[in-house]
Short mmCIF file of C-alpha atoms and ligand atoms in Angstrom, two decimals:
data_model
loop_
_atom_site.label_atom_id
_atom_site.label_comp_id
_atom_site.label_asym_id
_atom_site.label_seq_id
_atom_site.Cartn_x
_atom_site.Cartn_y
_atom_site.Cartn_z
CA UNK U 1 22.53 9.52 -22.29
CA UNK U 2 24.83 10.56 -19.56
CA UNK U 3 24.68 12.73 -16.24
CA UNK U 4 27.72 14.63 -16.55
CA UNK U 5 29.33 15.75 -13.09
CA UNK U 6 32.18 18.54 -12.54
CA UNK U 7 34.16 17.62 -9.42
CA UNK U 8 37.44 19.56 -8.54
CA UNK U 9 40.58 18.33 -10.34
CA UNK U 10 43.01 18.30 -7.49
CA UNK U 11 43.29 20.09 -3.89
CA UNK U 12 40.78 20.09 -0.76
CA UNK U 13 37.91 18.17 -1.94
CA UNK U 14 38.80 16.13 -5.13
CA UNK U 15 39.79 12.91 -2.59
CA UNK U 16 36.22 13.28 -0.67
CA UNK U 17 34.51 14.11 -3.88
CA UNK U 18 36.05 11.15 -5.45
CA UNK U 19 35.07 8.93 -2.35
CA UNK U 20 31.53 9.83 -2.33
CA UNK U 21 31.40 8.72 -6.19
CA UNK U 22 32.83 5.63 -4.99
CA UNK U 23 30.56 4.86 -1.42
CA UNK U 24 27.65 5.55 -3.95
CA UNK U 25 28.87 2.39 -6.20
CA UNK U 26 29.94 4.65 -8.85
CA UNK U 27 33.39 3.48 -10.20
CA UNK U 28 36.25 6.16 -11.52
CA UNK U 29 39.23 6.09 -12.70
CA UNK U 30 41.41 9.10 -12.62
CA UNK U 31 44.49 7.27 -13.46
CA UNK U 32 45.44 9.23 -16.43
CA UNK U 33 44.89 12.86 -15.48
CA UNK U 34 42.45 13.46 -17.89
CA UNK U 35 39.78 16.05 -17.98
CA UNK U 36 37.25 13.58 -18.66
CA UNK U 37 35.99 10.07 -17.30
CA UNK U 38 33.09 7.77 -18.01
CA UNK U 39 32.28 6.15 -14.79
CA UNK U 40 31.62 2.26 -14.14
CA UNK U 41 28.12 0.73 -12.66
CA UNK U 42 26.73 4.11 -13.64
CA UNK U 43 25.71 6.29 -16.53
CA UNK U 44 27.93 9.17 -15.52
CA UNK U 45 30.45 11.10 -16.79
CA UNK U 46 33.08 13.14 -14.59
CA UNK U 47 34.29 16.43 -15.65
CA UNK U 48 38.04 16.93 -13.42
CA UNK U 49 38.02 21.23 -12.88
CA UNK U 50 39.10 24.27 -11.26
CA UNK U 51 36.59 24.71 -8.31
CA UNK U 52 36.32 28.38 -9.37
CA UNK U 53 35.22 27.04 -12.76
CA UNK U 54 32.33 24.63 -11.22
CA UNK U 55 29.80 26.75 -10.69
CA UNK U 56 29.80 28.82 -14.18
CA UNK U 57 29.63 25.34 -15.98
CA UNK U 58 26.65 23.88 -14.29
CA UNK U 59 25.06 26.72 -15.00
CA UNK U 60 25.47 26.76 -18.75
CA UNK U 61 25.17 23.17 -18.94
CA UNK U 62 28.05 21.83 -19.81
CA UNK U 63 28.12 19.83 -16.91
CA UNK U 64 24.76 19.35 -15.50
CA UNK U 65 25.87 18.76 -11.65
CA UNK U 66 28.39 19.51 -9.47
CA UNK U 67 30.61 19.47 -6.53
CA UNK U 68 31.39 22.97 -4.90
CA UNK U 69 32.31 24.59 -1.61
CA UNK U 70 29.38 26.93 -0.98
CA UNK U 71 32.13 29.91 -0.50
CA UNK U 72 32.81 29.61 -4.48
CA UNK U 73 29.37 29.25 -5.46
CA UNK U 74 28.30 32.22 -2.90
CA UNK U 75 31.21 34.42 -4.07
CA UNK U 76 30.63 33.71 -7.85
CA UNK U 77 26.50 34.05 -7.91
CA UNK U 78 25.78 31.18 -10.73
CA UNK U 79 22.02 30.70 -11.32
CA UNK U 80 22.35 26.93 -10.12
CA UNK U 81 20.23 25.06 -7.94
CA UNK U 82 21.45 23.74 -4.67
CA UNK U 83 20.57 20.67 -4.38
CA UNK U 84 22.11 18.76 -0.99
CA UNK U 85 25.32 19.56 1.86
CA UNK U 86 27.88 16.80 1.02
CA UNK U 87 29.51 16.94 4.95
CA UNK U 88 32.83 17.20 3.90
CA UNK U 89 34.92 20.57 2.88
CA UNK U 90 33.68 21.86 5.91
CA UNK U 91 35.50 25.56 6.67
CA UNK U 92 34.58 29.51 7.56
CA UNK U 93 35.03 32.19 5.40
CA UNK U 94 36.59 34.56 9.02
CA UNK U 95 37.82 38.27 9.36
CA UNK U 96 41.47 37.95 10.90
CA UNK U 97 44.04 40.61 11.90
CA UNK U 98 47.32 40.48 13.43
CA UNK U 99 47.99 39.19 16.79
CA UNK U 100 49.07 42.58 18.39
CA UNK U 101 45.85 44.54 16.26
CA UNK U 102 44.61 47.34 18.31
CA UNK U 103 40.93 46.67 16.25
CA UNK U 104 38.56 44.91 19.68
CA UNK U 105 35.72 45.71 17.50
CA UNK U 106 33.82 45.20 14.39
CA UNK U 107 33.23 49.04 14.38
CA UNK U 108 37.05 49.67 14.28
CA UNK U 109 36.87 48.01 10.96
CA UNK U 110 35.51 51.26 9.58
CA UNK U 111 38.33 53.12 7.15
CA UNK U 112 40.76 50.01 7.26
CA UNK U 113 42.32 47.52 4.46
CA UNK U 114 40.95 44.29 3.98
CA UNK U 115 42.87 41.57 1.72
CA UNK U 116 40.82 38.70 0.47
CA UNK U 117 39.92 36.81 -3.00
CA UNK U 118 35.85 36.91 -1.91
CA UNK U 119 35.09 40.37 -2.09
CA UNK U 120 31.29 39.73 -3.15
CA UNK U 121 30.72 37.80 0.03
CA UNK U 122 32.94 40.18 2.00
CA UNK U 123 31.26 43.50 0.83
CA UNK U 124 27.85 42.06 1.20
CA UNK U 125 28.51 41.24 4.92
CA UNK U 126 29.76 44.52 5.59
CA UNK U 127 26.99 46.38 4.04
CA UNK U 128 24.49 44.40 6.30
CA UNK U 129 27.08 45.44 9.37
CA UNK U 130 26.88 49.05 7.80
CA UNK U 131 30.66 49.07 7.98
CA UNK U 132 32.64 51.23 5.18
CA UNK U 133 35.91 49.38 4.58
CA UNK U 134 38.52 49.16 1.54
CA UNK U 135 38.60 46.05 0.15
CA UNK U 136 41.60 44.64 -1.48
CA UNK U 137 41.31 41.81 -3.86
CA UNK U 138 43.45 39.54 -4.15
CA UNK U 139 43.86 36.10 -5.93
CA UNK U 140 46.15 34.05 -3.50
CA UNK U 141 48.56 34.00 -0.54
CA UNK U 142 46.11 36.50 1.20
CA UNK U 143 47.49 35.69 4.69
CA UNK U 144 50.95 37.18 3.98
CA UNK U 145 48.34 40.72 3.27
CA UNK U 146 49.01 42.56 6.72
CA UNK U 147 52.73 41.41 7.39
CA UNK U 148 53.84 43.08 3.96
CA UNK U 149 51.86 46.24 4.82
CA UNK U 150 49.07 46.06 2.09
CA UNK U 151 46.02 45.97 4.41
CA UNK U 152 45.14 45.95 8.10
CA UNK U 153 43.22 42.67 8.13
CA UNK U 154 42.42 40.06 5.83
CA UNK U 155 39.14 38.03 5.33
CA UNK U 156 40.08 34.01 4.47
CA UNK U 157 39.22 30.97 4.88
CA UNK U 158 39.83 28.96 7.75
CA UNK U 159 39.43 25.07 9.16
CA UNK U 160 41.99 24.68 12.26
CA UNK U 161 43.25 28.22 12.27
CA UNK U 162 46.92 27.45 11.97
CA UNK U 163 47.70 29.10 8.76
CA UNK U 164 46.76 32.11 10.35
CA UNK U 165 48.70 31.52 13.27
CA UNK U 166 51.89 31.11 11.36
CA UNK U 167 51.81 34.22 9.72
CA UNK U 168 51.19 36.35 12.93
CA UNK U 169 47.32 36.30 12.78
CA UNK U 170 44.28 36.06 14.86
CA UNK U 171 40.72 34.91 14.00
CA UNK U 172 38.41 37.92 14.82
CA UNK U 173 34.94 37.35 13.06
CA UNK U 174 33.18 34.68 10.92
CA UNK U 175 31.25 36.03 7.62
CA UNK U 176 30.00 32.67 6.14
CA UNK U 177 30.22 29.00 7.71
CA UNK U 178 30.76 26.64 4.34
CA UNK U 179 31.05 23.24 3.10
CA UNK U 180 31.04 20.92 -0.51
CA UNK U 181 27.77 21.13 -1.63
CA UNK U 182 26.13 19.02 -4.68
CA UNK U 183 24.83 21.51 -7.27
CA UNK U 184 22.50 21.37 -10.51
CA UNK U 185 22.07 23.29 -13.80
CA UNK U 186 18.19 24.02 -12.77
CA UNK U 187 16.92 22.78 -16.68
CA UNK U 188 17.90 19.40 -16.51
CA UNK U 189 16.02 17.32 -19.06
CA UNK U 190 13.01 14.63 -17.40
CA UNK U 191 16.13 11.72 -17.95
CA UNK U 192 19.06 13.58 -16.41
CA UNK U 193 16.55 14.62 -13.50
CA UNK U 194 16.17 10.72 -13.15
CA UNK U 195 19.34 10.14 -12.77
CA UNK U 196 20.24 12.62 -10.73
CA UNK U 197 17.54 11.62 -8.45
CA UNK U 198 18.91 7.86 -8.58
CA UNK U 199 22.71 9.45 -7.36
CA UNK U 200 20.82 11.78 -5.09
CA UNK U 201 19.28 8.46 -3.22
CA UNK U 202 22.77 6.63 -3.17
CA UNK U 203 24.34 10.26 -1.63
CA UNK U 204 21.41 10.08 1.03
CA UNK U 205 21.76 6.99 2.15
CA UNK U 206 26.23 7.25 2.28
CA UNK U 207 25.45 10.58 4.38
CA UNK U 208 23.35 8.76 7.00
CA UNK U 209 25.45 6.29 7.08
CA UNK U 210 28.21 7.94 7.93
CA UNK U 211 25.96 9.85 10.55
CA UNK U 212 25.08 6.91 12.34
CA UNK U 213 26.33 3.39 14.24
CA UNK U 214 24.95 0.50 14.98
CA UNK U 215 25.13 -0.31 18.62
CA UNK U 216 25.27 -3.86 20.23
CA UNK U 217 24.50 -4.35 24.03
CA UNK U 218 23.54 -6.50 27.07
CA UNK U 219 21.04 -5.45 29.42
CA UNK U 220 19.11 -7.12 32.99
CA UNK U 221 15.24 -8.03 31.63
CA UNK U 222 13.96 -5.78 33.80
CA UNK U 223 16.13 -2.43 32.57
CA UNK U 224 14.75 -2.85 28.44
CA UNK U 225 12.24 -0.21 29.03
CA UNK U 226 14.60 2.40 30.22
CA UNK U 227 17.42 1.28 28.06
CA UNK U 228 14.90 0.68 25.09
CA UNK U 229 13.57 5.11 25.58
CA UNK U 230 16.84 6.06 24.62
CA UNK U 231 17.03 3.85 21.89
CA UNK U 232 14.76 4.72 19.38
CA UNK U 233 17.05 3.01 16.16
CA UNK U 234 15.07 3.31 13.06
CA UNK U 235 11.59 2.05 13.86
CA UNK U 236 12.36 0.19 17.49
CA UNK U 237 15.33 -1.74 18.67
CA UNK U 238 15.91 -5.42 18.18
CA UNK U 239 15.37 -7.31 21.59
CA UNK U 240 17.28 -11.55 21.74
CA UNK U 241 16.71 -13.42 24.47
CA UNK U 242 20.57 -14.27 25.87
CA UNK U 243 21.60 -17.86 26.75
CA UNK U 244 21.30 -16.66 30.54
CA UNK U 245 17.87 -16.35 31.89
CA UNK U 246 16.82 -12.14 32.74
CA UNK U 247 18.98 -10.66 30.15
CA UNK U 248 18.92 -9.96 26.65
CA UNK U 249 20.51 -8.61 23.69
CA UNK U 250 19.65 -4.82 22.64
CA UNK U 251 20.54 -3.98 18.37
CA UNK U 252 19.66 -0.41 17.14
CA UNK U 253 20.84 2.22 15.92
CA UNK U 254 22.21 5.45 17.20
CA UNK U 255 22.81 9.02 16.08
CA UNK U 256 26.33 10.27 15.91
CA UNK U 257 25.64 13.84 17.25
CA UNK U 258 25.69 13.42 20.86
CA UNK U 259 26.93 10.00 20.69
CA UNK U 260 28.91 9.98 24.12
CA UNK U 261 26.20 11.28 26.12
CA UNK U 262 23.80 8.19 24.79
CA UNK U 263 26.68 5.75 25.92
CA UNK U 264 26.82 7.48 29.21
CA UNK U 265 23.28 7.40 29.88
CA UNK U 266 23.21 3.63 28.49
CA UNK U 267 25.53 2.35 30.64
CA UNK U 268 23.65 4.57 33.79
CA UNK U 269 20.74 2.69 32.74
CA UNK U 270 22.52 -1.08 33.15
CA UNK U 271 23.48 -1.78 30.09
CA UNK U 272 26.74 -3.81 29.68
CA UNK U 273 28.86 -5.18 26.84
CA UNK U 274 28.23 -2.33 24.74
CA UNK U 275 29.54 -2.56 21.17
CA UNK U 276 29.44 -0.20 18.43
CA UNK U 277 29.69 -0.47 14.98
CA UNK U 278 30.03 1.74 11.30
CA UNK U 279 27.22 1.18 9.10
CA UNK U 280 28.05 1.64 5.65
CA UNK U 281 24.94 2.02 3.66
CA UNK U 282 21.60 3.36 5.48
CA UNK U 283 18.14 3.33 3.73
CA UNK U 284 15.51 4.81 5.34
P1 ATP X 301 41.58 25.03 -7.53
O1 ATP X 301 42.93 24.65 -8.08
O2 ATP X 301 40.54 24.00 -7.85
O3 ATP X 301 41.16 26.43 -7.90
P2 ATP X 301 41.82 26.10 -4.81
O4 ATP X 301 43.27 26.25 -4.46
O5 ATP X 301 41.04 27.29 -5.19
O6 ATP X 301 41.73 24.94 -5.94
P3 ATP X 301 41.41 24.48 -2.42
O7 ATP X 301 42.41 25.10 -1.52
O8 ATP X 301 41.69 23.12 -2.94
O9 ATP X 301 41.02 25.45 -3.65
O10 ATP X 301 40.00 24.49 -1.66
C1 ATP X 301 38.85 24.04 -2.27
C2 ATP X 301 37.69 24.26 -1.33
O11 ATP X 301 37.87 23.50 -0.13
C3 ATP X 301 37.48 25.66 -0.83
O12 ATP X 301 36.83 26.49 -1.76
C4 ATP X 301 36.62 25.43 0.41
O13 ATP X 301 35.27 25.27 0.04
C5 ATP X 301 37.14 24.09 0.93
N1 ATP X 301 37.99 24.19 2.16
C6 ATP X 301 37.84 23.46 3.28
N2 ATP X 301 38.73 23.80 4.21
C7 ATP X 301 39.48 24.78 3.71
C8 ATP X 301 40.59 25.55 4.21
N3 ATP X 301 41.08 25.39 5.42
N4 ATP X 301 41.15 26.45 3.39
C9 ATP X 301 40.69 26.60 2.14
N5 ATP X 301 39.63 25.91 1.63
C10 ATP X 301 39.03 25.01 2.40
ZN1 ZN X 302 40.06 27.68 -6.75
#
């Protein structure tokens, strides 16, 4: 028996999808643009679809997991199980309007147009904002919306923000923050469960990973104590003697959220030679 993944065919997160299969030792080949793989080193099988189409197949079980921005599976509703944040896809779903808008607030929103393609997610929000708008659904190019008269603002998704500056917009509220998020049909069988428990540890691990370095450093005997407090690593830091007498060798581990400010404060506390590294498996 196979687990039987859907991961988007092509755009914004097939290559991290695809990479996460990989860091997890799961081999795939998507060589021939098939719909279909069996993976290598594990007993998987990779549906290639639409993003839109994800959510809808987990839930019936034809796939039993899957990869999805949590916009899609928000906007369509599937009775899936969420099971973990992948990290990657990361994006808003954000209110804009044109640059020269004379809308300052979300009250002025009342009575206008808005364009967009997620007009569950988008009518939801502005019930809870009791704001009565129009909305306008449509399927792509929503940005262009405004310019070509159809609505007054538009409500998209955004990363950096420069699609809407090149077509005359400006960001003006956030609805829903969003990223690719690993999903389950919520009947899985006792095996599949295994399995997807098995993945599920191999996706852990890649995500901490990736959220932490190993860091290297030199520090005078008598600083350790200091240095060693902001060092917690995983259960305490490695401490090696050096070849010259009163110093030693710190190893450990350090969160990559507020990284910089833990160097800073290292090197305030003496320590020198400070080296960091990428881990690329972490077990905890
Ligand atoms: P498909 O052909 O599979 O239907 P699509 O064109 O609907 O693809 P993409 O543009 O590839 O979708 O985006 C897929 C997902 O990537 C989005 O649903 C969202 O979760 C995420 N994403 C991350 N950043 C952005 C962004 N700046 N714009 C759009 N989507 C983004
Ligand atoms: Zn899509």
């Amino acid at each position: 028996m196979k687990l039987k993944i859907a991961i988007q065919k092509s755009g914004r997160l097939h290559e991290d999808s695809m990479q996460l299969l990989k860091e997890c030792g799961v081999g795939v080949n998507n060589g021939a643009n098939k719909l279909k793989v069996e993976a290598s080193h594990f007993p998987l099988e990779v549906y290639f679809l639409r993003d839109d189409d994800i959510p809808q197949y987990v839930a019936d079980g034809v796939a039993d997991i899957g990869i999805v921005g949590e916009n899609v599976l928000n906007e369509k509703g599937s009775k899936v199980h969420c099971i973990e944040k992948t990290g990657f896809g990361k994006c808003r779903l954000s209110i804009a309007i044109p640059k020269d808008s004379n809308i300052k607030t979300l009250k002025q929103l009342n009575g206008k147009k808005i364009a967009t393609s997620y007009t569950h997610i988008l009518s939801n929000y502005l019930k809870k904002q009791k704001i009565t708008a129009e909305i306008h659904e449509i399927s792509g190019s929503v940005e262009i919306a405004p310019s070509i008269g159809l609505s007054d603002a538009i409500c998209d998704l955004v990363s950096s923000g420069s699609t809407l500056f090149s077509n005359g917009l400006k960001e003006f509220e956030t609805v829903f923050y969003s990223e690719a998020v690993l999903i389950a049909n919520p009947h899985l069988n006792a095996t599949r469960n295994a399995m997807l428990n098995k993945l599920l540890f191999r996706i852990r691990a890649v995500k901490k990973a990736t959220n932490n370095k190993y860091i290297l450093l030199n520090a005078p005997n008598h600083k350790l104590k200091e240095i060693c407090k902001l060092l917690p690593g995983m259960k305490s830091p490695t401490i090696l003697p050096l070849a010259e007498k009163g110093w030693s060798s710190v190893h450990s581990v350090l969160d990559e959220n507020d990284f910089w400010n833990n160097i800073e404060k290292l090197k305030a506390s003496g320590a020198q030679g400070i080296l960091v590294v990428p881990i690329e498996k972490m077990i905890v």
